[in-house]
PDB file of C-alpha atoms and ligand atoms in Angstrom:
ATOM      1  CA  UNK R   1     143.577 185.744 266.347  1.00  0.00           C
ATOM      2  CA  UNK R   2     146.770 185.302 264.260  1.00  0.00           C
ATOM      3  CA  UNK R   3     148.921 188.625 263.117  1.00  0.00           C
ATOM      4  CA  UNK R   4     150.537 188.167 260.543  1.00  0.00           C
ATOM      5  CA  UNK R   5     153.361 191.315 258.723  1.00  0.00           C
ATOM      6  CA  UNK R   6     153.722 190.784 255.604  1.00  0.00           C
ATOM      7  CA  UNK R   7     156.609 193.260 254.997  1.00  0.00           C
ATOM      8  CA  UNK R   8     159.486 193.846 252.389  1.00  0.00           C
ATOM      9  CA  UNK R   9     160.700 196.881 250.042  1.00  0.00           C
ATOM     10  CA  UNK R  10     158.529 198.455 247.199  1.00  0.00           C
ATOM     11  CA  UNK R  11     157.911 196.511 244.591  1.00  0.00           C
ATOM     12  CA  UNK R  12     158.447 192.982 246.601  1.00  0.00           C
ATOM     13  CA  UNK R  13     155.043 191.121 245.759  1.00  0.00           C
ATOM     14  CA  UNK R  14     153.729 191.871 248.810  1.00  0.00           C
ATOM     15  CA  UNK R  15     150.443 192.878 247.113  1.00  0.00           C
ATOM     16  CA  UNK R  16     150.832 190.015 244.841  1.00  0.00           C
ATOM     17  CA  UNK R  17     151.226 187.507 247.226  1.00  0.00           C
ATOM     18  CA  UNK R  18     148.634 188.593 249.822  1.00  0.00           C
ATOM     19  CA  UNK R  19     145.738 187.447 248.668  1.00  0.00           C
ATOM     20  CA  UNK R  20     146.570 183.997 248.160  1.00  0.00           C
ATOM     21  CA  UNK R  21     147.514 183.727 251.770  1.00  0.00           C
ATOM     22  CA  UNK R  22     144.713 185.768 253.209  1.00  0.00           C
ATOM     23  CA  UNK R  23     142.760 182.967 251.228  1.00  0.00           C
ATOM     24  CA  UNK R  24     144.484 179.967 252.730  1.00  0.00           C
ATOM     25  CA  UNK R  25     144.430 181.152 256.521  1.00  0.00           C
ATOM     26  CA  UNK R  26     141.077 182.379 256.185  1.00  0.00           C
ATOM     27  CA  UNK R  27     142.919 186.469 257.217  1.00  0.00           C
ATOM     28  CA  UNK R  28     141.420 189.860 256.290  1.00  0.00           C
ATOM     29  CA  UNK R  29     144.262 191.912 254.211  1.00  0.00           C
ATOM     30  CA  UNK R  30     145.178 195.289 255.213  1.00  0.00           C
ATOM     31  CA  UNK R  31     146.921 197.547 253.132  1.00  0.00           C
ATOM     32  CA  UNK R  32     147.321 201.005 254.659  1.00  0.00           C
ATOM     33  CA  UNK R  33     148.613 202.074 250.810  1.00  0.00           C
ATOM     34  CA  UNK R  34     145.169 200.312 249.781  1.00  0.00           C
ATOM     35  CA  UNK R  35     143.047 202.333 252.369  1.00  0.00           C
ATOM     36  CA  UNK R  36     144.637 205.474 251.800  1.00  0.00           C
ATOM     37  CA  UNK R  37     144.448 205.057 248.204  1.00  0.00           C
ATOM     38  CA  UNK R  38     140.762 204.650 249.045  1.00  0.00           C
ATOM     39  CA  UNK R  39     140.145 207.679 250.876  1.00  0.00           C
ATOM     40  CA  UNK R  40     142.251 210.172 247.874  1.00  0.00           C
ATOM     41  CA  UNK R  41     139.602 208.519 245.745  1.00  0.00           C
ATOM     42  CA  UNK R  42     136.728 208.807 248.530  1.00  0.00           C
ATOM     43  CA  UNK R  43     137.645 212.761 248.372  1.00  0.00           C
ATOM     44  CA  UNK R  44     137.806 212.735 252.145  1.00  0.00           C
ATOM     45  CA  UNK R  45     139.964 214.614 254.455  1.00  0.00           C
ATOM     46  CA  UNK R  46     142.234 212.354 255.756  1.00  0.00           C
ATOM     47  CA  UNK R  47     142.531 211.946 251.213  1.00  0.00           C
ATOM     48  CA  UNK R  48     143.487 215.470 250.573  1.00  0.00           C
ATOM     49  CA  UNK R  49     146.048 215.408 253.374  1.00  0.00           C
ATOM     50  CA  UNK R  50     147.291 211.883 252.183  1.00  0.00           C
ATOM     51  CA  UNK R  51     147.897 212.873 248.745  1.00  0.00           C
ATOM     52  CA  UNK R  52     150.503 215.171 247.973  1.00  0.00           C
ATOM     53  CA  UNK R  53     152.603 213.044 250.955  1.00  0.00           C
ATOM     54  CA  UNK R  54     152.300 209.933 248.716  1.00  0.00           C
ATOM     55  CA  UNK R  55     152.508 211.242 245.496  1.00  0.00           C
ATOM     56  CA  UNK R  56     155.949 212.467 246.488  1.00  0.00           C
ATOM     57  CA  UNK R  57     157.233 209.171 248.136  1.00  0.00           C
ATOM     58  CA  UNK R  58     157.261 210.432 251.308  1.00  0.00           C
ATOM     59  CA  UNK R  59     155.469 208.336 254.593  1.00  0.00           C
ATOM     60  CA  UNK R  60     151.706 210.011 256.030  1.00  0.00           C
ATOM     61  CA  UNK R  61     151.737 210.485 259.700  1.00  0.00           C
ATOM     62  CA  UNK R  62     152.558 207.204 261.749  1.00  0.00           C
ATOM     63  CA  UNK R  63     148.948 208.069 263.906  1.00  0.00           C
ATOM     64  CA  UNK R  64     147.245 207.958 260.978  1.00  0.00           C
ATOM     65  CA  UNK R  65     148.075 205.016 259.968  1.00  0.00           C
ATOM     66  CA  UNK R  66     147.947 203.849 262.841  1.00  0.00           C
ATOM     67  CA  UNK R  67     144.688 204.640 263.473  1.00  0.00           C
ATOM     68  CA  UNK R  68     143.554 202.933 260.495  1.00  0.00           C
ATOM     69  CA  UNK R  69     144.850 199.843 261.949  1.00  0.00           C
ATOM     70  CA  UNK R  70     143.041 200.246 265.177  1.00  0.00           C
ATOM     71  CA  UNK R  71     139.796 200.868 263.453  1.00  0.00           C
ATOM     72  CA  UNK R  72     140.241 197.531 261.151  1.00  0.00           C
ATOM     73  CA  UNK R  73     140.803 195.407 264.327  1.00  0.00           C
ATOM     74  CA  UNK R  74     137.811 197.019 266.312  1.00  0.00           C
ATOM     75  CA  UNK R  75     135.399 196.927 263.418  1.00  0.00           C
ATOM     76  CA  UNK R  76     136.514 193.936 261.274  1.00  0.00           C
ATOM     77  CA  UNK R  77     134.943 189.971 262.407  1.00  0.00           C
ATOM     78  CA  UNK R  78     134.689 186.630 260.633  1.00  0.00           C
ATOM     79  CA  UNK R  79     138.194 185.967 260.330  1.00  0.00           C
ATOM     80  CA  UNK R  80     140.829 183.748 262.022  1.00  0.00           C
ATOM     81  CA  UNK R  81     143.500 186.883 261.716  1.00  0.00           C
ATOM     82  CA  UNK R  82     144.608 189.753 259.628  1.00  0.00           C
ATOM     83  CA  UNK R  83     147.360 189.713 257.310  1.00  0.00           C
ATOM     84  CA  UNK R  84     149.464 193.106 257.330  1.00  0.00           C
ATOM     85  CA  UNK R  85     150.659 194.551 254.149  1.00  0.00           C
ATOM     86  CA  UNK R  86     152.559 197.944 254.054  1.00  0.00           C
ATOM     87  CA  UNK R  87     152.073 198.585 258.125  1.00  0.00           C
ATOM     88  CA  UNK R  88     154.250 198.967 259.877  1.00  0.00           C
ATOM     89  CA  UNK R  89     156.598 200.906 258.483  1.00  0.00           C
ATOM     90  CA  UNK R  90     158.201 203.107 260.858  1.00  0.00           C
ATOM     91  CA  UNK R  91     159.821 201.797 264.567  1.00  0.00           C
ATOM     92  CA  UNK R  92     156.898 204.169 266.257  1.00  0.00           C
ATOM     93  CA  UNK R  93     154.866 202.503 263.947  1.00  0.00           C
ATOM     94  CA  UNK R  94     155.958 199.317 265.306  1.00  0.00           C
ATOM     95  CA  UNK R  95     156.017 200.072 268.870  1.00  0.00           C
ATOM     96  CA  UNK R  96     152.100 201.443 268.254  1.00  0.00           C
ATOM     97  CA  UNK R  97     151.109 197.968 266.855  1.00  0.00           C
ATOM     98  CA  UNK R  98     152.511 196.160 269.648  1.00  0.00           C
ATOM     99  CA  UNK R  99     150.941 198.012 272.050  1.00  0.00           C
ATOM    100  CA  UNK R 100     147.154 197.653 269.981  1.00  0.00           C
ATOM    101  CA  UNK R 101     147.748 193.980 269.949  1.00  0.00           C
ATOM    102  CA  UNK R 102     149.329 193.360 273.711  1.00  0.00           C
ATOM    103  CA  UNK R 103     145.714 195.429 274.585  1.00  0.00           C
ATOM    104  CA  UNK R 104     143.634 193.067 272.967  1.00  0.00           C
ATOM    105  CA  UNK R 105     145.794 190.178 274.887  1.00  0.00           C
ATOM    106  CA  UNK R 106     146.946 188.762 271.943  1.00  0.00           C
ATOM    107  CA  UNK R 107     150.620 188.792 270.359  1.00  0.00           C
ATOM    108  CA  UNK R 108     151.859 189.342 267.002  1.00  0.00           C
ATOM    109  CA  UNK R 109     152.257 185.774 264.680  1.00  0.00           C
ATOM    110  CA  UNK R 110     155.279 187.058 262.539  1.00  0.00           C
ATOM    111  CA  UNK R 111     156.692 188.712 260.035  1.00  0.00           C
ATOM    112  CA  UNK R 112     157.038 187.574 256.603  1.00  0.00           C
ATOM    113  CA  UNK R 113     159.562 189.147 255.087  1.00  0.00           C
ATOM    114  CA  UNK R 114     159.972 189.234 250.809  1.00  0.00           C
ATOM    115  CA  UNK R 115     162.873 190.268 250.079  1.00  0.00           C
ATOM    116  CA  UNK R 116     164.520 191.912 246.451  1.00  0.00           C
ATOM    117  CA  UNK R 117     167.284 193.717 245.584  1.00  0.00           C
ATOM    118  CA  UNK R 118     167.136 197.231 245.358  1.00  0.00           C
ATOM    119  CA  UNK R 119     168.209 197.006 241.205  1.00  0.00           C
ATOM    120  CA  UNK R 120     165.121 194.394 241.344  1.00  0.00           C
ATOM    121  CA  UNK R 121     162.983 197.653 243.195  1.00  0.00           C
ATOM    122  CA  UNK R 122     163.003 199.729 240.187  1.00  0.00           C
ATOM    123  CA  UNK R 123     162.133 196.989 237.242  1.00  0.00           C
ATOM    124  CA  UNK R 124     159.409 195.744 239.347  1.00  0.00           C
ATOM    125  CA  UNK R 125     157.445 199.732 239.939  1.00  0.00           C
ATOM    126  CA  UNK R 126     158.231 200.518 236.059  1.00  0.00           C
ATOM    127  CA  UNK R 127     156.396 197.218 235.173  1.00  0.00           C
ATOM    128  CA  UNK R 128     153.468 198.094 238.372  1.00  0.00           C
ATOM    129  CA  UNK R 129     153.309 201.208 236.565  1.00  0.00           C
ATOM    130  CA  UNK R 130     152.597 200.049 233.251  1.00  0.00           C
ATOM    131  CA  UNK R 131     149.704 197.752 234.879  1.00  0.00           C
ATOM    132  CA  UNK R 132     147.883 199.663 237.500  1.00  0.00           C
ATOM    133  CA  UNK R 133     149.181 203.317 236.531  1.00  0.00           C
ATOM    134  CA  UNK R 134     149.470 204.887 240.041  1.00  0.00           C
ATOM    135  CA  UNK R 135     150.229 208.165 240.385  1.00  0.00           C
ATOM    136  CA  UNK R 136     153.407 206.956 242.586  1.00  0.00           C
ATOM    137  CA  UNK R 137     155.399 204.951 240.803  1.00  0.00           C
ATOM    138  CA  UNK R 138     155.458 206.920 237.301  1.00  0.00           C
ATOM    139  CA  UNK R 139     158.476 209.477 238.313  1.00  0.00           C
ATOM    140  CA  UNK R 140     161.757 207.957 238.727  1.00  0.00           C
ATOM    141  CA  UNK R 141     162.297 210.806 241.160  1.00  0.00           C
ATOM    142  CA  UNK R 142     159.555 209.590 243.100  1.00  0.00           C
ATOM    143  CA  UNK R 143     160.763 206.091 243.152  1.00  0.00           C
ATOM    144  CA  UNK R 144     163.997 207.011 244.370  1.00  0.00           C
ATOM    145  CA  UNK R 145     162.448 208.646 247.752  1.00  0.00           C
ATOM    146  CA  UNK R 146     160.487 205.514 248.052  1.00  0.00           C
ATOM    147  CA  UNK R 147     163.528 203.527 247.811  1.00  0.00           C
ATOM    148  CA  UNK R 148     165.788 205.747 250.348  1.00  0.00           C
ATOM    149  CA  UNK R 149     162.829 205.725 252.751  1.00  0.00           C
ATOM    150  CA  UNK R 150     162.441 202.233 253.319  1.00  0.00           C
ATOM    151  CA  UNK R 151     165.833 201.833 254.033  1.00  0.00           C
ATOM    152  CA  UNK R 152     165.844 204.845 256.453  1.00  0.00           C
ATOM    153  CA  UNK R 153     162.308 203.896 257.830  1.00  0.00           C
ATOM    154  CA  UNK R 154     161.303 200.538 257.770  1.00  0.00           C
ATOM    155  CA  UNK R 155     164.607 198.588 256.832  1.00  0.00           C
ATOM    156  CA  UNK R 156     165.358 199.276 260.685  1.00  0.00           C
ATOM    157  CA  UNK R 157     162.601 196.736 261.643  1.00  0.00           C
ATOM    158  CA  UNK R 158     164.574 194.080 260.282  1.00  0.00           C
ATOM    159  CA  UNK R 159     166.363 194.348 263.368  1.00  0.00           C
ATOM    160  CA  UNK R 160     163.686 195.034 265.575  1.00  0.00           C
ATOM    161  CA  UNK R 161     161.802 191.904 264.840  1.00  0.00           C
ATOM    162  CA  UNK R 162     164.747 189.748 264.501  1.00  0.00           C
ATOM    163  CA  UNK R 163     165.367 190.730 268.306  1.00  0.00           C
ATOM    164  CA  UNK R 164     161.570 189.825 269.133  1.00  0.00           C
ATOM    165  CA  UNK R 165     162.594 186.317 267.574  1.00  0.00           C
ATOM    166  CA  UNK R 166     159.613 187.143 264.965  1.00  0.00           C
ATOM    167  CA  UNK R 167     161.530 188.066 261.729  1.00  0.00           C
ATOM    168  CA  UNK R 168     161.114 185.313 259.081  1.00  0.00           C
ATOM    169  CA  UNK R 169     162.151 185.912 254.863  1.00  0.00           C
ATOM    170  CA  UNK R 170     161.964 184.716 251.742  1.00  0.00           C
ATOM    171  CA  UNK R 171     163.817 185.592 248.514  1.00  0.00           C
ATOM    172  CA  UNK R 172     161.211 187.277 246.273  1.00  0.00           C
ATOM    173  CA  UNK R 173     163.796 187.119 243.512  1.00  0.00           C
ATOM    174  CA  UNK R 174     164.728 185.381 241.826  1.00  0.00           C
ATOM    175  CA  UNK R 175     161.490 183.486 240.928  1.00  0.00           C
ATOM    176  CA  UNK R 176     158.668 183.508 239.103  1.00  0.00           C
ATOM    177  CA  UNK R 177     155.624 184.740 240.572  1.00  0.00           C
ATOM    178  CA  UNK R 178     154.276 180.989 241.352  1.00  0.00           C
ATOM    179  CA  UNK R 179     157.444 180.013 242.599  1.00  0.00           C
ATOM    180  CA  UNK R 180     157.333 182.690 244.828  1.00  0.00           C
ATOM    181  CA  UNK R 181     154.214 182.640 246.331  1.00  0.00           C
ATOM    182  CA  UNK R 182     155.446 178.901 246.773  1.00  0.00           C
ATOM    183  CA  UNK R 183     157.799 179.947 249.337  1.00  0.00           C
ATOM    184  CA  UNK R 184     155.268 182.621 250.838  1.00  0.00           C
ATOM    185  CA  UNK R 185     152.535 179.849 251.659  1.00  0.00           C
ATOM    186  CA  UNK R 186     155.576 177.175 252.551  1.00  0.00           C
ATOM    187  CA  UNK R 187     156.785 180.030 255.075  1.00  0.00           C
ATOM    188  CA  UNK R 188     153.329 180.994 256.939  1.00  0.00           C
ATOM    189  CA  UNK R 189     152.076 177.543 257.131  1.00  0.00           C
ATOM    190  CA  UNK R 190     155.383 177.416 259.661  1.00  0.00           C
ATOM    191  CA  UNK R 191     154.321 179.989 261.781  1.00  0.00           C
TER     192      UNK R 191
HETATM  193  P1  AMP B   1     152.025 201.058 249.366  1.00  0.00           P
HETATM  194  O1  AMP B   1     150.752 200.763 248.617  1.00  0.00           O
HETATM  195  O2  AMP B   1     152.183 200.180 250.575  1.00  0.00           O
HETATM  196  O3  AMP B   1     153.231 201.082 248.483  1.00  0.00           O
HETATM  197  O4  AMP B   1     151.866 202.537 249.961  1.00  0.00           O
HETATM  198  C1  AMP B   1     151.762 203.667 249.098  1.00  0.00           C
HETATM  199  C2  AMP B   1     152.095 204.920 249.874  1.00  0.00           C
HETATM  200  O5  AMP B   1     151.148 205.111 250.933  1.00  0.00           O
HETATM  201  C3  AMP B   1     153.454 204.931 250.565  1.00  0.00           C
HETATM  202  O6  AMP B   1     154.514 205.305 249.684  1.00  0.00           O
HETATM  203  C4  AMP B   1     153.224 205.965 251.655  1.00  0.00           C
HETATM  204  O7  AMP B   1     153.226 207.279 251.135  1.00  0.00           O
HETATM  205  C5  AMP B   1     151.792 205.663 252.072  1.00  0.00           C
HETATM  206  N1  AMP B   1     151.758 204.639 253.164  1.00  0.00           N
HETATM  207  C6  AMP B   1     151.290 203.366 253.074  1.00  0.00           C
HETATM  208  N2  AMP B   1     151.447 202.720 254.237  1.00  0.00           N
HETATM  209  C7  AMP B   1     152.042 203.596 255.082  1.00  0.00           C
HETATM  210  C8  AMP B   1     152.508 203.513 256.428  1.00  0.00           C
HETATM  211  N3  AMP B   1     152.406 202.381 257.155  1.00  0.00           N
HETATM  212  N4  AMP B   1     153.060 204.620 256.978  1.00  0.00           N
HETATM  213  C9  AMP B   1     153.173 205.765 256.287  1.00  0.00           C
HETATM  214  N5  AMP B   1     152.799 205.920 255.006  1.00  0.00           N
HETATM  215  C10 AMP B   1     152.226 204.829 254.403  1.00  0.00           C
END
């Protein structure tokens, strides 16, 4: 199985671009934003916890997430790998996803990195939030916490996965969408 990160700041394309290489490499796409968006609208537990966390920026739980994760790669078949989008996005979180893969003897493919400037960030949520109004990206407040997380949080895997010798990027900007995706498919047909 192939395991693929497809990481980068808010507002990158990573949700843009996934599909179209899920598509081409035959992957299943995992967005833990996606399956927690799911389970606010599910009314579950895990939804009610999940909600007021996200709505304000902040990051759930890293074994929650995590555990998502697990339960995709026990549960989901019929595919030649998945395609990570959003996970992981914490250094524990990292650590736990190396672990889930080394136990199912396999190693991570890479990371494919998008990467925007942080002025680029903001224009690309206030345009998001004009198209697919979530709750998130509407308060420029909210924004700003999402911003200064990632490069507490998950800009520190950068690092991490350049040491592993697994770290691969692209510029998402500038570039139109097409163009973009361009280098996307260009990069993981490397890997
Ligand atoms: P996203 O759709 O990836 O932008 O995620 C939306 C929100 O879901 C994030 O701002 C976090 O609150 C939460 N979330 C998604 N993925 C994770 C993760 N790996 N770890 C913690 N929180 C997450």
């Amino acid at each position: 199985m192939k395991y693929y990160i497809l990481f980068g700041p808010p507002g990158a394309g990573k949700g843009t671009h996934a599909g179209a290489i899920a598509e081409k490499h035959n992957l299943k796409h995992i967005s833990t934003g996606e399956l927690l968006r799911a389970e606010i609208a599910a009314g579950t537990e895990l939804g009610s916890k999940a909600k007021a966390i996200i709505a304000a920026g902040g990051l759930v739980p890293d074994e929650v997430v995590e555990g998502m994760i697990e339960n995709a790669f026990n549960t989901i078949s019929g595919v030649d790998g998945f395609l990570l989008d959003g996970f992981p996005r914490t250094l524990p979180q990292a650590d736990a996803l190396g672990k889930i893969i080394a136990a199912r003897g396999e190693e991570l493919t890479g990371v494919v990195s998008i990467m925007i400037p942080d002025e680029v960030i903001r224009e690309r949520i206030a345009h998001r939030a004009s198209v697919e109004g979530r709750a998130d990206d509407a308060s420029d407040a909210v924004i700003s916490h999402r911003i200064d997380t990632y490069h507490a949080q998950t800009e520190p895997l950068i690092d991490y996965y350049k040491a592993a010798g697994k770290y691969h990027e692209v510029c998402g900007y500038p570039g139109s969408i097409e163009e973009v995706r361009d280098r996307v498919l260009a990069l993981v047909d490397e890997l």
